[in-house]
XYZ file of C-alpha atoms in Angstrom:
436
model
C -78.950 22.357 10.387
C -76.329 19.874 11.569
C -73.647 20.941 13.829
C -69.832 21.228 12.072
C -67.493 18.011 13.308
C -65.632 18.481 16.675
C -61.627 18.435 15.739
C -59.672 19.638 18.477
C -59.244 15.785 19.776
C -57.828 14.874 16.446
C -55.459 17.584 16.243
C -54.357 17.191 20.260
C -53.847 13.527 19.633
C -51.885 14.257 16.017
C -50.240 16.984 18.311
C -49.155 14.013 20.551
C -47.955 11.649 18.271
C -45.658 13.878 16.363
C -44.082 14.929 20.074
C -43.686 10.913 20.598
C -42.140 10.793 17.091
C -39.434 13.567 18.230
C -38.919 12.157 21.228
C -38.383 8.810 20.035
C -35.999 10.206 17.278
C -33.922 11.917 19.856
C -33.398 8.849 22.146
C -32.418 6.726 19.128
C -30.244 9.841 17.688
C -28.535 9.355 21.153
C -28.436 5.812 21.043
C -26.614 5.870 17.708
C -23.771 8.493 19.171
C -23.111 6.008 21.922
C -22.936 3.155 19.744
C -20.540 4.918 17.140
C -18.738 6.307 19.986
C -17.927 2.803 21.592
C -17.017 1.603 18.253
C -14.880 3.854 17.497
C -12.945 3.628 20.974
C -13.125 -0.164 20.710
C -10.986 0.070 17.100
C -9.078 2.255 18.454
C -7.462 0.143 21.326
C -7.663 -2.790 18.919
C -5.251 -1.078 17.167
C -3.354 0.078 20.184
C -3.061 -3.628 21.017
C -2.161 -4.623 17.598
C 0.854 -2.378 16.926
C 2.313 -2.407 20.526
C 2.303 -6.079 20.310
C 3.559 -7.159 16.387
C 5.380 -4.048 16.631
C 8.311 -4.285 19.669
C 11.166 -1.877 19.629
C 13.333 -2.342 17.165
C 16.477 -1.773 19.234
C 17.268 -1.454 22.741
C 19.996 0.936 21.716
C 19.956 4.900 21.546
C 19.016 6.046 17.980
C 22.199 6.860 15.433
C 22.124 10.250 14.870
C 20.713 10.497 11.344
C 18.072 7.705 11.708
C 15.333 9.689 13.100
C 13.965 10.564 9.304
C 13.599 6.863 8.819
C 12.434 5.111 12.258
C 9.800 7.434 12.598
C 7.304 5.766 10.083
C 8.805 2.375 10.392
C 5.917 1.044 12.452
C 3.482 1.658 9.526
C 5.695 0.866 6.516
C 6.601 -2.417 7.971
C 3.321 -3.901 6.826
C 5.054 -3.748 3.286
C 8.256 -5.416 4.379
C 6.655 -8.207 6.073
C 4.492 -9.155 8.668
C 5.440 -7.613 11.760
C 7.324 -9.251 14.742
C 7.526 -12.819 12.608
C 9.279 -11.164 9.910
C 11.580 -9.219 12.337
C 11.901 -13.034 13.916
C 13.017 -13.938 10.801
C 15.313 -11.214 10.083
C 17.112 -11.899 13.414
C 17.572 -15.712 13.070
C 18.826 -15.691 9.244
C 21.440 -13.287 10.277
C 22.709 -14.551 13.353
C 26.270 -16.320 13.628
C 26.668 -19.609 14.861
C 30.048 -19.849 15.414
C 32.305 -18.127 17.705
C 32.979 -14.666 16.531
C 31.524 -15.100 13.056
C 30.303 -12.387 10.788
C 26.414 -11.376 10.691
C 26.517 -10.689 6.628
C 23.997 -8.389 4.388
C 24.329 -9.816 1.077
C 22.559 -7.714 -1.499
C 21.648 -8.938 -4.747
C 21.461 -12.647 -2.698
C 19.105 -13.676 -5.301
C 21.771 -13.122 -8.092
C 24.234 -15.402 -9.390
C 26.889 -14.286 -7.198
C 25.176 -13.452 -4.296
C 23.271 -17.116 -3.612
C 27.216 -18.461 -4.043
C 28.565 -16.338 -1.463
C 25.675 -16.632 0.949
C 25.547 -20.074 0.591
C 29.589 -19.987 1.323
C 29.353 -18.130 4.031
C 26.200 -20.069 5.694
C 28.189 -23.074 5.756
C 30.876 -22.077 7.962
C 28.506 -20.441 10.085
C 27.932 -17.320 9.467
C 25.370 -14.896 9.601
C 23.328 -14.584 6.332
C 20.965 -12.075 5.261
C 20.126 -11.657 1.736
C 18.406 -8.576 0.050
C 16.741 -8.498 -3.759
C 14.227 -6.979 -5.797
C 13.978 -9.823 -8.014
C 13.681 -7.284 -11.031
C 12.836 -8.782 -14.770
C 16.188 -7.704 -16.400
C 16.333 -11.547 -16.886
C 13.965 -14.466 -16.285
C 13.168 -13.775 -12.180
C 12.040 -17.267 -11.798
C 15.685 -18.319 -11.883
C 16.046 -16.253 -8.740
C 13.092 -17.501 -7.385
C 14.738 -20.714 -7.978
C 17.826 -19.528 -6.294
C 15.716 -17.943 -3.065
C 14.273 -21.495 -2.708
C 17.931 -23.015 -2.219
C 18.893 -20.391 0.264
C 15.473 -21.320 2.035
C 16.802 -24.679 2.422
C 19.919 -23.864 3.947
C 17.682 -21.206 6.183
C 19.556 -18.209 4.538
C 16.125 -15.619 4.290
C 15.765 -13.069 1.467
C 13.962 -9.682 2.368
C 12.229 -8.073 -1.222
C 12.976 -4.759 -1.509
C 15.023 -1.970 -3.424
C 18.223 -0.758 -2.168
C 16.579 2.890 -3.148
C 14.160 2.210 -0.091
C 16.255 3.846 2.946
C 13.617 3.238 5.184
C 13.795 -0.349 4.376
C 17.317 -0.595 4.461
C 17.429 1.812 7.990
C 14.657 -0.592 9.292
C 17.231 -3.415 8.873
C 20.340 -2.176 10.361
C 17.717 -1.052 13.646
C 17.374 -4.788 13.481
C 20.740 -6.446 13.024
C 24.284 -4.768 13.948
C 25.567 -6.219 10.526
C 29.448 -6.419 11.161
C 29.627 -6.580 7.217
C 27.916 -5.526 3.864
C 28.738 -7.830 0.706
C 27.113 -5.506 -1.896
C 26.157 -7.556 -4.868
C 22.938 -5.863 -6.186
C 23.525 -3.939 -9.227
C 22.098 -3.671 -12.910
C 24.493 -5.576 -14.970
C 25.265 -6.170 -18.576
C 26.859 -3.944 -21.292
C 24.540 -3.854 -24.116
C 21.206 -3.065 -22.095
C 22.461 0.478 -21.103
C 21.572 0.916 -24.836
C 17.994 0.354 -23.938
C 17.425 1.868 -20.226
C 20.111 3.879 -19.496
C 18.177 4.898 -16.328
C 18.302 1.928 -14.722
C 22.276 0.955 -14.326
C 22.190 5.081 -12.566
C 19.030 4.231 -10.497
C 20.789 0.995 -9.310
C 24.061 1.245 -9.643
C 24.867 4.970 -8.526
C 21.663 5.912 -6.491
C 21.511 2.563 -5.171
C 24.426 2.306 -4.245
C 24.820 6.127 -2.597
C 21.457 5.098 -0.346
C 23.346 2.023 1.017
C 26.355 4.249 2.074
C 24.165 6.477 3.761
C 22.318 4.226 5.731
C 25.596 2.564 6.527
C 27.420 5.122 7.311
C 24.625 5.951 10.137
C 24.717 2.229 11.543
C 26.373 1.826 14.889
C 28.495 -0.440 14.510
C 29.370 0.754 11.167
C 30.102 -2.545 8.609
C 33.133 -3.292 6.769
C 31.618 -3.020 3.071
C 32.872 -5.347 0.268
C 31.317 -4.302 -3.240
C 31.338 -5.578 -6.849
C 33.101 -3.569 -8.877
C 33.987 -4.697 -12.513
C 36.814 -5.507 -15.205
C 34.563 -3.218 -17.302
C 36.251 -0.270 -15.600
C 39.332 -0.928 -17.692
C 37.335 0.394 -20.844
C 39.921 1.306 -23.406
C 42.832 0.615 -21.117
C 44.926 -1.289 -23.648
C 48.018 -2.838 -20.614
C 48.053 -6.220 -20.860
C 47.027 -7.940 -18.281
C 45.144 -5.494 -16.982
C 46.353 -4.222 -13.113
C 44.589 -2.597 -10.477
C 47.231 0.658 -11.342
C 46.203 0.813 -14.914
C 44.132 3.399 -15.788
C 40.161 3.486 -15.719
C 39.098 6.809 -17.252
C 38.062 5.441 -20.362
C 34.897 3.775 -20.108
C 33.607 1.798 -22.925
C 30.395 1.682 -21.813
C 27.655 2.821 -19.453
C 27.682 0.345 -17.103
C 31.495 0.561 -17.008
C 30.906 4.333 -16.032
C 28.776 3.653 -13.234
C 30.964 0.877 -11.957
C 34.063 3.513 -11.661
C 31.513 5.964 -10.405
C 30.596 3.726 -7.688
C 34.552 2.959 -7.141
C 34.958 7.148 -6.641
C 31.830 7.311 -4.624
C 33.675 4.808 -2.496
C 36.418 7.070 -1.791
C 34.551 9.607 -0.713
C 32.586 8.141 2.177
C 35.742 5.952 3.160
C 37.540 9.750 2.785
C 34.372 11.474 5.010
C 32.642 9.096 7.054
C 35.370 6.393 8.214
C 33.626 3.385 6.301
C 36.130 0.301 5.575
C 34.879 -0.313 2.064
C 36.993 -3.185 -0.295
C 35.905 -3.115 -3.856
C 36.189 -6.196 -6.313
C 36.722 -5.981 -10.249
C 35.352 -9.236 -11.276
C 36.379 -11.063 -14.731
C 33.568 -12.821 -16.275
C 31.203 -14.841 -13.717
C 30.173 -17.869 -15.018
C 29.222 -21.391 -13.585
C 26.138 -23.520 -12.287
C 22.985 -21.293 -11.550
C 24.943 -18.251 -13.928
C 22.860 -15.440 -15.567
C 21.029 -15.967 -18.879
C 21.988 -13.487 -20.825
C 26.319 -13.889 -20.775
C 27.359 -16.112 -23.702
C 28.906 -19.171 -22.709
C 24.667 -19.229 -21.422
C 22.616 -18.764 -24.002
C 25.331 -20.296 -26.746
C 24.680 -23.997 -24.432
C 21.132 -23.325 -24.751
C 21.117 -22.492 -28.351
C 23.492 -25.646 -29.483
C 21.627 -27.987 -27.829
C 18.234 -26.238 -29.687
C 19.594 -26.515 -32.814
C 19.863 -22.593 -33.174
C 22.746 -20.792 -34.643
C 25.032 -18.308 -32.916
C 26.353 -15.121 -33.579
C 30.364 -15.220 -32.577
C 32.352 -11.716 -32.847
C 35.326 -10.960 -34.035
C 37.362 -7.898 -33.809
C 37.229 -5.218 -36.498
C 41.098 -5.287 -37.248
C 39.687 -9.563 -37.946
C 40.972 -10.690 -34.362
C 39.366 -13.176 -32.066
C 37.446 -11.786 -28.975
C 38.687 -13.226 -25.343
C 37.486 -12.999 -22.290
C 39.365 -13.706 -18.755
C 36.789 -16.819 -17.572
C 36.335 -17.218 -14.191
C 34.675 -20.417 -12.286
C 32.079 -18.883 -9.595
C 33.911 -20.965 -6.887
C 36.770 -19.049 -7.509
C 35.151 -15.920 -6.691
C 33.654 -16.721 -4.111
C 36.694 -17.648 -2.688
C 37.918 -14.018 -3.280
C 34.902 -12.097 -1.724
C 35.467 -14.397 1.355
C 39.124 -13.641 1.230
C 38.327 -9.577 1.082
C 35.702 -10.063 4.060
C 37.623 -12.202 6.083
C 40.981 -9.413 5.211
C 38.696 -6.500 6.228
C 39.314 -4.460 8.477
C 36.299 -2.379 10.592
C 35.369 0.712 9.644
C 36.432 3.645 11.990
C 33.293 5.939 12.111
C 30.605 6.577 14.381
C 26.930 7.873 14.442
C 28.106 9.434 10.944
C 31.401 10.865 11.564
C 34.741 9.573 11.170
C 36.888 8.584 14.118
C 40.186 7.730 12.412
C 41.595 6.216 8.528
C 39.688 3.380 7.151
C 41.098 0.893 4.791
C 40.187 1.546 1.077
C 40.971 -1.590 -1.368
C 40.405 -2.293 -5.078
C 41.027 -5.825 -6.181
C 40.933 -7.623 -9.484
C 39.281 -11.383 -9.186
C 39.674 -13.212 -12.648
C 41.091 -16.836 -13.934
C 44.207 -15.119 -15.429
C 44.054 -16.971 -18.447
C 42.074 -15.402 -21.363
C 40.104 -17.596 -23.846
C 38.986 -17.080 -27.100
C 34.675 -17.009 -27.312
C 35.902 -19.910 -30.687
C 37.598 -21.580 -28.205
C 34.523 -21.362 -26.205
C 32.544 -22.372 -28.355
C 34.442 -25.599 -29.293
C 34.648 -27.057 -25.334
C 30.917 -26.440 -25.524
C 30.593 -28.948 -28.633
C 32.482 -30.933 -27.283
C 30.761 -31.353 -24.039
C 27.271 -31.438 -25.605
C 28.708 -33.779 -28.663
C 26.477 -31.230 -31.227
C 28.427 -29.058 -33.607
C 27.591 -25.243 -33.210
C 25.971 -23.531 -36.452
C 28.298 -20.631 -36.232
C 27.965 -17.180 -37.555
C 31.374 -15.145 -37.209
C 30.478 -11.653 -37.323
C 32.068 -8.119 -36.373
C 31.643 -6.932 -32.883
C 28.839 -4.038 -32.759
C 30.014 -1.120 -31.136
C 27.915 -1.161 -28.290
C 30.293 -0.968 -25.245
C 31.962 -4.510 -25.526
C 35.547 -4.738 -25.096
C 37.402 -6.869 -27.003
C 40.055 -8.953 -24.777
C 40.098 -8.854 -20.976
C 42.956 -10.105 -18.935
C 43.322 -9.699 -14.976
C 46.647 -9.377 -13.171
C 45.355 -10.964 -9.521
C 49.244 -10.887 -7.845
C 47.680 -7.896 -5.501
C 44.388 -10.180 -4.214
C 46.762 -12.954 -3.977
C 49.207 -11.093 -1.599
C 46.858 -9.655 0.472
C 44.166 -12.747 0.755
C 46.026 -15.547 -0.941
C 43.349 -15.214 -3.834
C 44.737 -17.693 -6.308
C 42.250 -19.538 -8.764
C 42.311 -22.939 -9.299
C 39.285 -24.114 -12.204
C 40.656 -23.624 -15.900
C 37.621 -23.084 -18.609
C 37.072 -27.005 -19.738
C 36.421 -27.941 -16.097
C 34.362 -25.064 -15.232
C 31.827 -25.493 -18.346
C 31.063 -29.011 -17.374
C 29.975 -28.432 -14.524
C 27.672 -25.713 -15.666
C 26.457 -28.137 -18.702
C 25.462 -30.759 -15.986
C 23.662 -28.147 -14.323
C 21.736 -26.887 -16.929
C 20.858 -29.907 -18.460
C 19.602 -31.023 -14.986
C 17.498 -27.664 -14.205
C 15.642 -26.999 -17.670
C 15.550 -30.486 -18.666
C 16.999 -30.278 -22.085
């Protein structure tokens, strides 16, 4: 009878291997935690290097009291902003002066109609320029885009952002020691409250409130000229219409927020020593205007071939409307910069009075929209399919009329481009930019 097979050197040498196999497992186990660990360090100072480098101190000066909530974070959200130490590069150079004791100038709402006018203005005599926009689709934003590529050329750089970002707008001011604030952003028109209420609050209230309060907290603090509007006359029925007359009658919501914004002024002018100007413009138009005012869209239509929808009153009278050539106010918001005095508060807290202005910047020479209409024919040589209808009651006002003898005193504010000569300029323009 054979013998059963010998096994113990199988199972000593399967015994072996599987203490090989652990060992082996260990070592590269180990291997793998060294390798991970030296990684991970390796990002790490990667990092290090990366933010200490494209991220220098923003300021050499102590931190405003109130500013700690925003600079905190700033290193990460300024990968949103822009690119680091290029973009604060940027930043700096756009807003620097280049002549003696000129003004280093935020200019919200740059890409607007007004705002690439008056940064353009103040560019050329060598100031400071730094423009701020959103570039929101209320109208057409390639227009603005348009307009950003013209303040490009004349090196005037726009930052994108919301004047509802404070840590955007903190980040900035830790940048430049603006000596001034032309405030210029805000949602405009009458008849769109109808359809988004939210956003004239959201930008013209809120907005406005955050840009105070970062301001406010600035050391230096800026001298702050703001658009206000005509529209805060409302139902005032003086003729022409004066800074005194009253402005508790809104006609619409836009006009609300405008006289909000004129109260909120008071208060931090009242509280935190801010120099703050505000200025009640009369119907903007001109060369690189907004889409969506009349004497716009009526040149666009006319030369289409379209027919337009002109309002009349509901007692039958003609609508007018105190036209005003951009040149002219630009000339104004220089005038109220260049008149302004500096504010008088300090790391938030007020140090002495600050001046408080309201101005009214129009043509002072009302014109009927028929009248309007007929320069247009004229200087497009097509006749106008007109539809005269009554004036929907959607916040329109039917006549305004601006008494300038105050912005005149005080900043020799006196406008020189009647309607005719305004319009063909604009007609050349936008016959020239959309090709018609």
């Amino acid at each position: 009878m054979a013998s059963p097979p010998d096994t113990s050197k199988t199972t000593k040498l399967e015994r072996y291997n599987s203490y090989i196999r652990r060992v082996n497992s260990t070592k590269l186990l180990a291997a793998s935690s060294k390798l991970l660990f030296r990684v991970t360090l390796l990002v790490a100072l990667v990092l290090i290097f990366f933010f200490t480098f494209n991220y220098p101190p923003l300021s050499d000066n102590p931190t405003p009291a109130g500013h700690h909530v925003h600079t905190t974070s700033h290193l990460l959200s300024s990968a949103f902003y822009g690119s680091g130490a290029s973009w604060e590069k940027e930043v700096r150079r756009s807003s620097t002066p280049r002549r003696p004791n000129g003004f280093s100038v935020l200019v919200t709402g740059a890409g607007g109609f007004v705002g690439t006018h008056c940064s353009l203005a103040l560019k050329k005599r060598g100031d400071g320029v730094l423009g701020l926009d959103n570039f929101n689709t209320y109208y057409d934003p390639s227009l603005k885009r348009a307009r950003q590529k013209v303040l490009k050329q004349h090196e005037i750089f726009i930052v994108e952002g919301d004047l509802n970002d404070g840590e955007l707008l903190a980040k900035l001011f830790d940048i430049v020691p603006f000596t001034h604030v032309l405030h210029l952003a805000a949602q405009a028109g009458v008849r769109y409250a109808m359809e988004n209420p939210q956003s004239y609050v959201s930008s013209n209230i809120a907005g406005y409130v955050n840009l105070l309060e970062v301001a406010k907290n600035a050391d230096p603090q800026p001298a702050i000229v703001w658009a206000s509007s005509s529209s805060v006359y409302g139902l005032n029925t003086e003729n022409p219409f004066s800074e005194s007359d009253r402005t508790d009658q809104p006609a619409s919501l836009y006009a609300a927020t405008k006289k909000a914004g004129e109260e909120i002024a008071h208060t931090y002018n009242h509280i935190y020593g801010l120099s703050i100007t505000g200025l009640r413009f009369f119907t903007v138009y001109g060369p690189w205007g907004r889409p969506d005012m009349a004497y716009f869209f009526f040149t666009k239509d006319i030369l289409q071939g379209k027919p337009i929808n002109v309002y009349q009153t509901h007692d039958n009278k003609e609508v007018a409307r105190d036209f005003t050539y951009i040149d002219d106010i630009v000339k104004g918001c220089l005038g109220a910069l260049d008149t302004a005095e500096k504010s008088t508060g300090k790391g938030g807290k007020k140090k002495g009075p600050a001046q408080l202005r309201i101005y009214n910047l129009g043509n002072t020479s009302p014109v009927t929209v028929g009248k309007l209409v007929s320069i247009l024919e004229s200087l497009l040589n097509v006749k106008a399919k007109k539809h005269v209808i009554k004036m929907p009651r959607n916040g329109d006002v039917p006549f305004t009329h601006a008494n300038v003898s105050l912005a005149y005193k005080d900043f020799g504010y006196k406008p020189t481009t009647d309607l005719s000569s305004g319009l063909r300029k604009f007609v050349k323009w936008l016959i020239e930019f959309f090709a018609l």
